[in-house]
């Protein structure tokens, strides 16, 4: 189970107890927000892209959409999302469970500036019904981003 992989990752930081596993699905932003009782924009949405055979994830605030033009300005190419049936093999998690922690080797993480609007976020935690509560500072610290980007519409 992938939530165990995320729990193992956060165990080293003493934060594994912040992972919440719910009886209800939290695979979509709206489902997660309803289950957690928070604003949808406080979900840290992790999107997986393929950049010429090199996988990367971009973490945005929950209601943010990616601008093709801004993505191209940041990465030199238009965005191509990794197909749901290839996510687990390439990134390490199934659709709805992708998070910026304990990813497969070679997957780079980028944080979008849309995250700067809140101090507290809930990214997925490796399963479609799991999330972890992190401050923006902790999200940055534990996701080890390659950079901050501005790809939001």
Coordinates of C-alpha atoms in Angstrom, one line a residue:
X1 CA 0.0 0.0 0.0
X2 CA 1.5 3.4 -1.0
X3 CA 0.3 5.2 2.1
X4 CA 2.8 3.0 4.0
X5 CA 5.6 4.3 1.7
X6 CA 4.6 7.9 2.6
X7 CA 4.3 7.0 6.3
X8 CA 7.8 5.5 6.2
X9 CA 9.1 8.6 4.5
X10 CA 7.6 10.9 7.2
X11 CA 8.6 8.6 10.1
X12 CA 12.2 10.0 9.7
X13 CA 10.8 13.5 10.4
X14 CA 8.5 12.4 13.2
X15 CA 5.4 13.4 11.2
X16 CA 3.9 10.1 10.2
X17 CA 1.1 10.6 12.7
X18 CA -0.2 13.5 10.6
X19 CA -1.3 11.2 7.9
X20 CA -5.1 10.7 7.9
X21 CA -6.7 7.7 6.2
X22 CA -10.4 8.2 5.7
X23 CA -13.3 5.8 5.0
X24 CA -14.3 8.1 2.1
X25 CA -12.4 8.8 -1.0
X26 CA -10.2 11.9 -1.2
X27 CA -9.0 11.3 -4.7
X28 CA -10.4 14.6 -6.1
X29 CA -9.9 18.1 -4.8
X30 CA -13.6 18.4 -4.0
X31 CA -13.9 15.0 -2.3
X32 CA -10.8 15.8 -0.2
X33 CA -12.0 19.2 0.8
X34 CA -15.4 17.9 1.9
X35 CA -13.9 15.0 3.8
X36 CA -11.4 17.3 5.6
X37 CA -13.9 20.1 6.1
X38 CA -11.6 22.7 4.5
X39 CA -11.6 25.0 1.5
X40 CA -10.9 23.2 -1.8
X41 CA -8.0 25.6 -2.4
X42 CA -6.2 24.2 0.7
X43 CA -5.7 20.9 -1.0
X44 CA -2.2 20.6 -2.5
X45 CA -2.9 19.1 -5.9
X46 CA 0.0 17.1 -7.4
X47 CA -0.1 16.9 -11.2
X48 CA 2.3 14.5 -13.0
X49 CA 3.8 15.5 -16.4
X50 CA 6.1 14.0 -18.9
X51 CA 8.8 16.3 -20.3
X52 CA 10.6 14.5 -23.1
X53 CA 10.6 11.2 -21.2
X54 CA 11.6 12.8 -17.9
X55 CA 8.8 12.8 -15.3
X56 CA 8.0 15.7 -13.1
X57 CA 5.2 16.7 -10.7
X58 CA 3.9 20.2 -10.1
X59 CA 2.1 20.9 -6.8
X60 CA -0.6 23.6 -7.0
X61 CA -3.3 24.9 -4.8
X62 CA -6.5 22.8 -5.2
X63 CA -8.5 25.1 -7.5
X64 CA -5.6 26.1 -9.7
X65 CA -5.5 25.1 -13.4
X66 CA -2.2 24.9 -15.3
X67 CA -1.7 27.4 -18.1
X68 CA -0.1 25.8 -21.2
X69 CA 1.6 29.1 -22.0
X70 CA 3.1 29.5 -18.5
X71 CA 4.1 25.8 -18.3
X72 CA 5.9 26.2 -21.6
X73 CA 7.6 29.4 -20.4
X74 CA 8.9 27.5 -17.3
X75 CA 9.8 24.2 -18.9
X76 CA 10.4 24.9 -22.6
X77 CA 7.6 22.6 -23.7
X78 CA 3.8 22.4 -23.6
X79 CA 2.5 20.2 -20.7
X80 CA 1.8 16.5 -21.4
X81 CA 0.2 14.8 -18.5
X82 CA 1.2 11.2 -17.7
X83 CA -1.6 8.9 -18.5
X84 CA -3.5 7.5 -15.4
X85 CA -2.6 3.9 -16.4
X86 CA 1.1 4.7 -16.3
X87 CA 1.2 6.9 -13.2
X88 CA 2.1 4.2 -10.7
X89 CA 4.8 2.7 -12.9
X90 CA 6.4 6.1 -13.6
X91 CA 5.7 8.3 -10.6
X92 CA 5.0 5.7 -7.9
X93 CA 1.3 6.4 -7.1
X94 CA -2.1 5.8 -8.7
X95 CA -4.3 8.6 -9.9
X96 CA -5.8 10.5 -7.0
X97 CA -3.0 9.4 -4.7
X98 CA -0.1 11.2 -6.4
X99 CA 1.9 13.3 -3.8
X100 CA 5.3 15.0 -3.8
X101 CA 6.9 12.6 -1.3
X102 CA 8.7 9.3 -1.7
X103 CA 8.4 9.4 -5.5
X104 CA 10.1 7.0 -7.8
X105 CA 13.8 7.9 -8.6
X106 CA 14.2 10.6 -11.1
X107 CA 10.8 12.3 -10.6
X108 CA 11.4 16.0 -10.0
X109 CA 9.1 18.1 -7.9
X110 CA 8.1 21.8 -8.5
X111 CA 5.9 24.0 -6.3
X112 CA 3.6 26.5 -8.0
X113 CA 3.3 30.0 -6.7
X114 CA -0.5 29.4 -6.3
X115 CA 0.4 27.7 -3.0
X116 CA 1.5 31.0 -1.5
X117 CA -2.1 32.0 -0.7
X118 CA -2.5 29.7 2.3
X119 CA -0.3 28.6 5.2
X120 CA -1.8 25.2 5.7
X121 CA -2.2 22.4 3.0
X122 CA -3.3 18.8 2.7
X123 CA -1.5 17.0 -0.1
X124 CA -2.4 13.3 -0.8
X125 CA -0.4 10.8 1.1
X126 CA 0.0 7.9 -1.3
X127 CA -3.6 6.5 -1.4
X128 CA -6.9 7.7 -2.8
X129 CA -8.3 8.1 0.8
X130 CA -5.2 9.5 2.6
X131 CA -3.9 13.0 3.2
X132 CA -1.3 14.7 5.4
X133 CA -1.5 18.1 7.0
X134 CA 1.5 20.3 6.4
X135 CA 2.3 24.0 6.6
X136 CA 3.5 25.6 3.4
X137 CA 7.0 25.7 4.9
X138 CA 6.8 22.0 5.7
X139 CA 5.5 21.2 2.2
X140 CA 8.5 22.9 0.7
X141 CA 10.9 21.4 3.2
X142 CA 9.7 17.8 2.8
X143 CA 8.9 17.7 -0.9
X144 CA 12.5 18.9 -1.8
X145 CA 11.4 20.9 -4.8
X146 CA 13.8 21.6 -7.7
X147 CA 12.2 25.1 -7.9
X148 CA 9.2 27.3 -7.5
X149 CA 7.4 27.9 -10.7
X150 CA 4.4 30.0 -11.9
X151 CA 2.3 27.8 -14.1
X152 CA -1.2 28.7 -12.8
X153 CA -3.9 30.3 -15.0

